[in-house]
Short mmCIF file of N, CA and C in Angstrom, two decimals:
data_model
loop_
_atom_site.label_atom_id
_atom_site.label_comp_id
_atom_site.label_asym_id
_atom_site.label_seq_id
_atom_site.Cartn_x
_atom_site.Cartn_y
_atom_site.Cartn_z
N MET G 15 0.85 -1.19 0.00
CA MET G 15 0.00 0.00 0.00
C MET G 15 0.88 1.23 0.00
N PRO G 16 0.66 2.12 -0.96
CA PRO G 16 1.45 3.35 -0.97
C PRO G 16 1.03 4.29 0.15
N ARG G 17 2.00 5.03 0.65
CA ARG G 17 1.68 6.06 1.63
C ARG G 17 0.92 7.18 0.95
N GLN G 18 0.14 7.90 1.75
CA GLN G 18 -0.57 9.05 1.21
C GLN G 18 0.45 10.09 0.77
N LEU G 19 0.18 10.72 -0.35
CA LEU G 19 1.08 11.74 -0.87
C LEU G 19 1.04 12.98 0.01
N GLY G 20 2.18 13.63 0.14
CA GLY G 20 2.23 14.91 0.82
C GLY G 20 1.58 15.98 -0.05
N GLU G 21 1.41 17.17 0.49
CA GLU G 21 0.69 18.24 -0.21
C GLU G 21 1.39 18.61 -1.52
N LEU G 22 2.70 18.79 -1.52
CA LEU G 22 3.41 19.16 -2.74
C LEU G 22 3.52 17.97 -3.69
N GLU G 23 3.71 16.78 -3.16
CA GLU G 23 3.72 15.58 -4.00
C GLU G 23 2.38 15.44 -4.73
N ASP G 24 1.29 15.69 -4.01
CA ASP G 24 -0.03 15.59 -4.62
C ASP G 24 -0.21 16.64 -5.70
N ALA G 25 0.28 17.86 -5.47
CA ALA G 25 0.17 18.92 -6.48
C ALA G 25 0.93 18.53 -7.74
N VAL G 26 2.10 17.93 -7.58
CA VAL G 26 2.88 17.49 -8.74
C VAL G 26 2.18 16.33 -9.44
N MET G 27 1.78 15.32 -8.67
CA MET G 27 1.13 14.15 -9.28
C MET G 27 -0.18 14.53 -9.95
N THR G 28 -0.90 15.50 -9.40
CA THR G 28 -2.15 15.94 -10.04
C THR G 28 -1.87 16.38 -11.47
N ARG G 29 -0.81 17.11 -11.67
CA ARG G 29 -0.47 17.56 -13.02
C ARG G 29 -0.05 16.38 -13.90
N VAL G 30 0.76 15.50 -13.36
CA VAL G 30 1.20 14.34 -14.15
C VAL G 30 -0.01 13.51 -14.57
N TRP G 31 -0.94 13.29 -13.63
CA TRP G 31 -2.15 12.51 -13.96
C TRP G 31 -3.03 13.26 -14.95
N GLN G 32 -3.24 14.55 -14.74
CA GLN G 32 -4.14 15.31 -15.62
C GLN G 32 -3.58 15.39 -17.04
N TRP G 33 -2.31 15.64 -17.16
CA TRP G 33 -1.72 15.80 -18.49
C TRP G 33 -1.58 14.47 -19.20
N ASN G 34 -1.43 13.39 -18.46
CA ASN G 34 -1.41 12.03 -19.03
C ASN G 34 -0.43 11.89 -20.19
N ARG G 35 0.77 12.42 -19.97
CA ARG G 35 1.84 12.34 -20.96
C ARG G 35 3.16 12.56 -20.22
N PRO G 36 4.28 12.22 -20.84
CA PRO G 36 5.55 12.49 -20.18
C PRO G 36 5.74 14.00 -19.97
N VAL G 37 6.16 14.39 -18.76
CA VAL G 37 6.32 15.80 -18.42
C VAL G 37 7.72 16.05 -17.88
N THR G 38 8.16 17.30 -18.01
CA THR G 38 9.46 17.70 -17.48
C THR G 38 9.26 18.48 -16.18
N VAL G 39 10.34 18.60 -15.43
CA VAL G 39 10.31 19.40 -14.21
C VAL G 39 9.92 20.83 -14.57
N ARG G 40 10.45 21.36 -15.65
CA ARG G 40 10.17 22.75 -16.06
C ARG G 40 8.68 22.95 -16.31
N GLU G 41 8.01 22.01 -16.98
CA GLU G 41 6.58 22.15 -17.24
C GLU G 41 5.78 22.18 -15.95
N VAL G 42 6.12 21.27 -15.04
CA VAL G 42 5.41 21.22 -13.76
C VAL G 42 5.68 22.50 -12.98
N LEU G 43 6.94 22.93 -12.96
CA LEU G 43 7.31 24.17 -12.26
C LEU G 43 6.49 25.35 -12.77
N GLU G 44 6.45 25.54 -14.07
CA GLU G 44 5.73 26.68 -14.64
C GLU G 44 4.26 26.65 -14.29
N ASP G 45 3.66 25.48 -14.26
CA ASP G 45 2.25 25.39 -13.90
C ASP G 45 2.05 25.66 -12.41
N LEU G 46 2.92 25.10 -11.57
CA LEU G 46 2.82 25.34 -10.13
C LEU G 46 3.02 26.81 -9.79
N GLN G 47 3.88 27.50 -10.53
CA GLN G 47 4.17 28.90 -10.25
C GLN G 47 2.97 29.81 -10.50
N GLN G 48 1.96 29.31 -11.17
CA GLN G 48 0.73 30.09 -11.33
C GLN G 48 -0.03 30.18 -10.01
N GLU G 49 0.23 29.25 -9.09
CA GLU G 49 -0.46 29.20 -7.80
C GLU G 49 0.41 29.63 -6.63
N ARG G 50 1.72 29.43 -6.75
CA ARG G 50 2.62 29.64 -5.61
C ARG G 50 4.02 29.96 -6.08
N SER G 51 4.79 30.51 -5.18
CA SER G 51 6.20 30.75 -5.45
C SER G 51 6.95 29.48 -5.08
N ILE G 52 7.67 28.92 -6.05
CA ILE G 52 8.37 27.66 -5.82
C ILE G 52 9.61 27.60 -6.70
N ALA G 53 10.67 27.02 -6.19
CA ALA G 53 11.93 26.94 -6.91
C ALA G 53 12.00 25.69 -7.79
N TYR G 54 12.77 25.80 -8.86
CA TYR G 54 13.00 24.68 -9.76
C TYR G 54 13.55 23.49 -8.99
N THR G 55 14.54 23.75 -8.12
CA THR G 55 15.17 22.65 -7.39
C THR G 55 14.19 21.94 -6.46
N THR G 56 13.20 22.66 -5.94
CA THR G 56 12.18 22.04 -5.09
C THR G 56 11.35 21.05 -5.89
N VAL G 57 10.90 21.48 -7.07
CA VAL G 57 10.09 20.60 -7.93
C VAL G 57 10.93 19.42 -8.40
N MET G 58 12.19 19.67 -8.74
CA MET G 58 13.07 18.59 -9.17
C MET G 58 13.24 17.55 -8.05
N THR G 59 13.42 18.03 -6.83
CA THR G 59 13.57 17.11 -5.69
C THR G 59 12.30 16.30 -5.47
N VAL G 60 11.14 16.96 -5.54
CA VAL G 60 9.87 16.26 -5.35
C VAL G 60 9.69 15.19 -6.43
N MET G 61 9.98 15.54 -7.67
CA MET G 61 9.81 14.57 -8.75
C MET G 61 10.81 13.42 -8.63
N ASP G 62 12.03 13.71 -8.17
CA ASP G 62 13.00 12.65 -7.93
C ASP G 62 12.50 11.74 -6.80
N ASN G 63 11.96 12.34 -5.74
CA ASN G 63 11.40 11.54 -4.64
C ASN G 63 10.25 10.66 -5.12
N LEU G 64 9.38 11.22 -5.96
CA LEU G 64 8.26 10.44 -6.50
C LEU G 64 8.78 9.27 -7.34
N HIS G 65 9.87 9.50 -8.05
CA HIS G 65 10.50 8.42 -8.82
C HIS G 65 11.05 7.36 -7.88
N GLN G 66 11.76 7.77 -6.85
CA GLN G 66 12.34 6.83 -5.88
C GLN G 66 11.25 6.01 -5.18
N LYS G 67 10.09 6.62 -4.95
CA LYS G 67 8.98 5.95 -4.27
C LYS G 67 8.15 5.08 -5.22
N GLY G 68 8.44 5.17 -6.52
CA GLY G 68 7.73 4.33 -7.49
C GLY G 68 6.45 4.92 -8.04
N TRP G 69 6.22 6.21 -7.83
CA TRP G 69 5.00 6.85 -8.35
C TRP G 69 5.13 7.21 -9.82
N VAL G 70 6.35 7.54 -10.25
CA VAL G 70 6.59 7.92 -11.64
C VAL G 70 7.81 7.15 -12.15
N ARG G 71 7.84 6.96 -13.46
CA ARG G 71 9.05 6.45 -14.11
C ARG G 71 9.60 7.62 -14.90
N ARG G 72 10.87 7.54 -15.22
CA ARG G 72 11.47 8.64 -15.97
C ARG G 72 12.40 8.13 -17.05
N GLU G 73 12.49 8.93 -18.10
CA GLU G 73 13.37 8.63 -19.21
C GLU G 73 14.18 9.88 -19.53
N VAL G 74 15.42 9.67 -19.89
CA VAL G 74 16.29 10.79 -20.24
C VAL G 74 15.83 11.38 -21.57
N ASP G 75 15.75 12.71 -21.60
CA ASP G 75 15.42 13.44 -22.82
C ASP G 75 16.39 14.61 -22.91
N GLY G 76 17.49 14.42 -23.62
CA GLY G 76 18.53 15.43 -23.67
C GLY G 76 19.21 15.54 -22.31
N ARG G 77 19.16 16.74 -21.71
CA ARG G 77 19.78 16.95 -20.40
C ARG G 77 18.75 16.87 -19.27
N ALA G 78 17.53 16.52 -19.60
CA ALA G 78 16.46 16.48 -18.59
C ALA G 78 15.82 15.10 -18.58
N TYR G 79 14.93 14.91 -17.64
CA TYR G 79 14.11 13.70 -17.58
C TYR G 79 12.69 14.06 -17.98
N ARG G 80 12.00 13.08 -18.53
CA ARG G 80 10.56 13.16 -18.73
C ARG G 80 9.95 12.13 -17.80
N TYR G 81 8.96 12.56 -17.02
CA TYR G 81 8.33 11.72 -16.01
C TYR G 81 6.93 11.31 -16.46
N THR G 82 6.59 10.05 -16.17
CA THR G 82 5.27 9.50 -16.50
C THR G 82 4.73 8.78 -15.27
N ALA G 83 3.43 8.93 -15.02
CA ALA G 83 2.81 8.26 -13.88
C ALA G 83 2.85 6.74 -14.07
N VAL G 84 3.08 6.02 -12.98
CA VAL G 84 3.11 4.57 -13.01
C VAL G 84 1.69 4.01 -12.95
N SER G 85 0.80 4.68 -12.21
CA SER G 85 -0.59 4.24 -12.15
C SER G 85 -1.50 5.47 -12.18
N THR G 86 -2.78 5.24 -12.11
CA THR G 86 -3.76 6.33 -12.24
C THR G 86 -4.12 6.91 -10.87
N ARG G 87 -4.73 8.08 -10.90
CA ARG G 87 -5.22 8.69 -9.67
C ARG G 87 -6.32 7.82 -9.07
N ALA G 88 -7.14 7.20 -9.92
CA ALA G 88 -8.20 6.33 -9.43
C ALA G 88 -7.61 5.15 -8.66
N ALA G 89 -6.52 4.56 -9.17
CA ALA G 89 -5.88 3.44 -8.48
C ALA G 89 -5.30 3.91 -7.14
N TYR G 90 -4.73 5.10 -7.12
CA TYR G 90 -4.19 5.67 -5.87
C TYR G 90 -5.31 5.87 -4.86
N SER G 91 -6.42 6.47 -5.28
CA SER G 91 -7.56 6.70 -4.39
C SER G 91 -8.11 5.38 -3.87
N ALA G 92 -8.23 4.40 -4.75
CA ALA G 92 -8.74 3.10 -4.33
C ALA G 92 -7.83 2.45 -3.30
N ALA G 93 -6.53 2.56 -3.49
CA ALA G 93 -5.58 1.98 -2.53
C ALA G 93 -5.70 2.67 -1.17
N LEU G 94 -5.87 3.99 -1.17
CA LEU G 94 -6.04 4.71 0.10
C LEU G 94 -7.33 4.28 0.80
N MET G 95 -8.42 4.16 0.05
CA MET G 95 -9.69 3.73 0.65
C MET G 95 -9.58 2.31 1.19
N ASN G 96 -8.93 1.43 0.44
CA ASN G 96 -8.77 0.06 0.88
C ASN G 96 -7.94 -0.01 2.16
N GLU G 97 -6.87 0.77 2.21
CA GLU G 97 -6.02 0.79 3.41
C GLU G 97 -6.80 1.29 4.62
N ALA G 98 -7.55 2.36 4.45
CA ALA G 98 -8.34 2.90 5.56
C ALA G 98 -9.37 1.88 6.02
N TRP G 99 -10.04 1.25 5.09
CA TRP G 99 -11.07 0.27 5.42
C TRP G 99 -10.46 -0.94 6.13
N SER G 100 -9.30 -1.41 5.66
CA SER G 100 -8.69 -2.59 6.26
C SER G 100 -8.17 -2.32 7.67
N GLN G 101 -7.97 -1.06 8.03
CA GLN G 101 -7.51 -0.71 9.37
C GLN G 101 -8.63 -0.72 10.40
N SER G 102 -9.87 -0.77 9.95
CA SER G 102 -11.01 -0.71 10.85
C SER G 102 -11.18 -2.03 11.60
N ASP G 103 -11.57 -1.93 12.88
CA ASP G 103 -11.86 -3.15 13.62
C ASP G 103 -13.28 -3.65 13.33
N ASN G 104 -14.07 -2.83 12.63
CA ASN G 104 -15.43 -3.22 12.23
C ASN G 104 -15.66 -2.70 10.81
N PRO G 105 -15.18 -3.44 9.80
CA PRO G 105 -15.27 -2.97 8.42
C PRO G 105 -16.70 -2.67 7.96
N ALA G 106 -17.68 -3.46 8.39
CA ALA G 106 -19.06 -3.22 7.98
C ALA G 106 -19.54 -1.87 8.51
N ALA G 107 -19.25 -1.57 9.77
CA ALA G 107 -19.65 -0.28 10.34
C ALA G 107 -18.93 0.87 9.65
N ALA G 108 -17.66 0.66 9.30
CA ALA G 108 -16.92 1.70 8.59
C ALA G 108 -17.55 1.99 7.23
N LEU G 109 -17.97 0.93 6.52
CA LEU G 109 -18.62 1.13 5.23
C LEU G 109 -19.95 1.86 5.39
N VAL G 110 -20.74 1.47 6.39
CA VAL G 110 -22.02 2.14 6.62
C VAL G 110 -21.79 3.61 6.89
N ALA G 111 -20.82 3.93 7.73
CA ALA G 111 -20.51 5.33 8.03
C ALA G 111 -20.04 6.07 6.77
N PHE G 112 -19.19 5.41 5.98
CA PHE G 112 -18.69 6.02 4.76
C PHE G 112 -19.82 6.27 3.77
N PHE G 113 -20.69 5.28 3.57
CA PHE G 113 -21.82 5.45 2.65
C PHE G 113 -22.73 6.57 3.13
N GLY G 114 -22.88 6.70 4.45
CA GLY G 114 -23.71 7.77 5.00
C GLY G 114 -23.17 9.16 4.72
N MET G 115 -21.88 9.27 4.48
CA MET G 115 -21.25 10.56 4.16
C MET G 115 -21.37 10.93 2.68
N MET G 116 -21.75 9.97 1.87
CA MET G 116 -21.75 10.19 0.42
C MET G 116 -22.91 11.07 -0.03
N SER G 117 -22.64 11.84 -1.06
CA SER G 117 -23.70 12.61 -1.71
C SER G 117 -24.51 11.66 -2.60
N SER G 118 -25.63 12.12 -3.08
CA SER G 118 -26.43 11.26 -3.96
C SER G 118 -25.66 10.94 -5.25
N GLU G 119 -24.84 11.87 -5.74
CA GLU G 119 -24.04 11.62 -6.94
C GLU G 119 -23.00 10.55 -6.66
N GLN G 120 -22.40 10.59 -5.47
CA GLN G 120 -21.41 9.58 -5.12
C GLN G 120 -22.06 8.21 -4.97
N ARG G 121 -23.24 8.16 -4.38
CA ARG G 121 -23.94 6.87 -4.24
C ARG G 121 -24.31 6.32 -5.61
N GLU G 122 -24.71 7.19 -6.51
CA GLU G 122 -25.01 6.75 -7.88
C GLU G 122 -23.76 6.19 -8.55
N ALA G 123 -22.62 6.86 -8.36
CA ALA G 123 -21.36 6.35 -8.91
C ALA G 123 -21.00 5.00 -8.29
N LEU G 124 -21.25 4.85 -6.99
CA LEU G 124 -21.00 3.58 -6.31
C LEU G 124 -21.87 2.48 -6.90
N ASN G 125 -23.16 2.76 -7.09
CA ASN G 125 -24.05 1.76 -7.69
C ASN G 125 -23.59 1.37 -9.09
N ASP G 126 -23.14 2.36 -9.87
CA ASP G 126 -22.62 2.07 -11.21
C ASP G 126 -21.39 1.17 -11.11
N ALA G 127 -20.49 1.46 -10.17
CA ALA G 127 -19.28 0.67 -10.00
C ALA G 127 -19.61 -0.76 -9.59
N ILE G 128 -20.57 -0.92 -8.70
CA ILE G 128 -20.98 -2.27 -8.27
C ILE G 128 -21.53 -3.06 -9.45
N ARG G 129 -22.33 -2.40 -10.29
CA ARG G 129 -22.86 -3.08 -11.49
C ARG G 129 -21.72 -3.50 -12.42
N ILE G 130 -20.75 -2.63 -12.60
CA ILE G 130 -19.62 -2.94 -13.50
C ILE G 130 -18.82 -4.11 -12.94
N VAL G 131 -18.50 -4.05 -11.67
CA VAL G 131 -17.72 -5.13 -11.05
C VAL G 131 -18.51 -6.42 -11.08
N GLY G 132 -19.80 -6.36 -10.81
CA GLY G 132 -20.64 -7.55 -10.84
C GLY G 132 -20.66 -8.22 -12.19
N HIS G 133 -20.62 -7.44 -13.26
CA HIS G 133 -20.62 -8.00 -14.61
C HIS G 133 -19.26 -8.55 -15.01
N ASN G 134 -18.21 -8.15 -14.30
CA ASN G 134 -16.86 -8.57 -14.66
C ASN G 134 -16.31 -9.68 -13.76
N THR G 135 -17.12 -10.19 -12.84
CA THR G 135 -16.64 -11.26 -11.97
C THR G 135 -17.00 -12.61 -12.58
N PRO G 136 -16.13 -13.60 -12.42
CA PRO G 136 -16.40 -14.92 -13.02
C PRO G 136 -17.65 -15.59 -12.46
N ASP G 137 -18.03 -15.29 -11.22
CA ASP G 137 -19.19 -15.93 -10.61
C ASP G 137 -20.51 -15.26 -10.98
N ALA G 138 -20.44 -14.10 -11.59
CA ALA G 138 -21.66 -13.37 -11.92
C ALA G 138 -22.39 -14.06 -13.06
N PRO G 139 -23.71 -14.17 -12.95
CA PRO G 139 -24.47 -14.77 -14.06
C PRO G 139 -24.39 -13.85 -15.27
N PRO G 140 -24.39 -14.42 -16.47
CA PRO G 140 -24.31 -13.57 -17.66
C PRO G 140 -25.56 -12.70 -17.77
N ALA G 141 -25.37 -11.51 -18.30
CA ALA G 141 -26.50 -10.62 -18.52
C ALA G 141 -27.39 -11.23 -19.60
N PRO G 142 -28.72 -11.10 -19.47
CA PRO G 142 -29.61 -11.67 -20.50
C PRO G 142 -29.34 -11.03 -21.85
N ALA G 143 -29.45 -11.82 -22.89
CA ALA G 143 -29.27 -11.30 -24.24
C ALA G 143 -30.40 -10.33 -24.55
N GLU G 144 -30.10 -9.38 -25.39
CA GLU G 144 -31.12 -8.41 -25.76
C GLU G 144 -32.28 -9.14 -26.42
N GLY G 145 -33.49 -8.85 -25.99
CA GLY G 145 -34.69 -9.48 -26.53
C GLY G 145 -35.02 -10.81 -25.88
N ALA G 146 -34.20 -11.28 -24.93
CA ALA G 146 -34.46 -12.55 -24.26
C ALA G 146 -35.48 -12.36 -23.15
N ASP G 147 -36.25 -13.42 -22.86
CA ASP G 147 -37.18 -13.32 -21.74
C ASP G 147 -36.44 -13.70 -20.45
N GLN G 148 -37.14 -13.76 -19.34
CA GLN G 148 -36.53 -13.99 -18.04
C GLN G 148 -35.84 -15.35 -17.92
N ARG G 149 -36.23 -16.32 -18.72
CA ARG G 149 -35.59 -17.64 -18.67
C ARG G 149 -34.34 -17.68 -19.53
N GLY G 150 -34.00 -16.54 -20.17
CA GLY G 150 -32.81 -16.49 -21.02
C GLY G 150 -33.05 -17.01 -22.41
N GLU G 151 -34.32 -17.18 -22.77
CA GLU G 151 -34.62 -17.68 -24.10
C GLU G 151 -34.96 -16.52 -25.01
N GLY G 152 -34.43 -16.54 -26.18
CA GLY G 152 -34.69 -15.47 -27.14
C GLY G 152 -36.02 -15.65 -27.82
N PRO G 153 -36.43 -14.66 -28.58
CA PRO G 153 -37.69 -14.75 -29.30
C PRO G 153 -37.65 -15.86 -30.34
N GLY G 154 -38.75 -16.54 -30.48
CA GLY G 154 -38.90 -17.55 -31.51
C GLY G 154 -38.32 -18.90 -31.13
N ARG G 155 -37.92 -19.10 -29.87
CA ARG G 155 -37.34 -20.40 -29.47
C ARG G 155 -38.37 -21.28 -28.88
#
């Protein structure tokens, strides 16, 4: 389980995830400087740390590196939620409390995710064919 990103690490990774392409320290720096005063060496150190921690891979491009995310923000968020849930002494109660905090849009997204996962599990019954009746028989059979 990856550790939660620090505030500056998250700001850097947000850009890497959003841009979804290899990025340089200079590109990240220029974007971050629109929000805050920050030095090139600070961003370079953060990106090197992210590389050392396995969050990004890098390739040499001339005298600089280009950094690419190793996984998605969704995978990172899922890992954090899983870690928090697994730390609970009562996982069912933790889920109930978590679901109670959700907005209606979040609950709708959860229901969509459950449907998707249910259709992708080997134990799930196949979805009825279009035009099939409840017994799974198509028209004219």
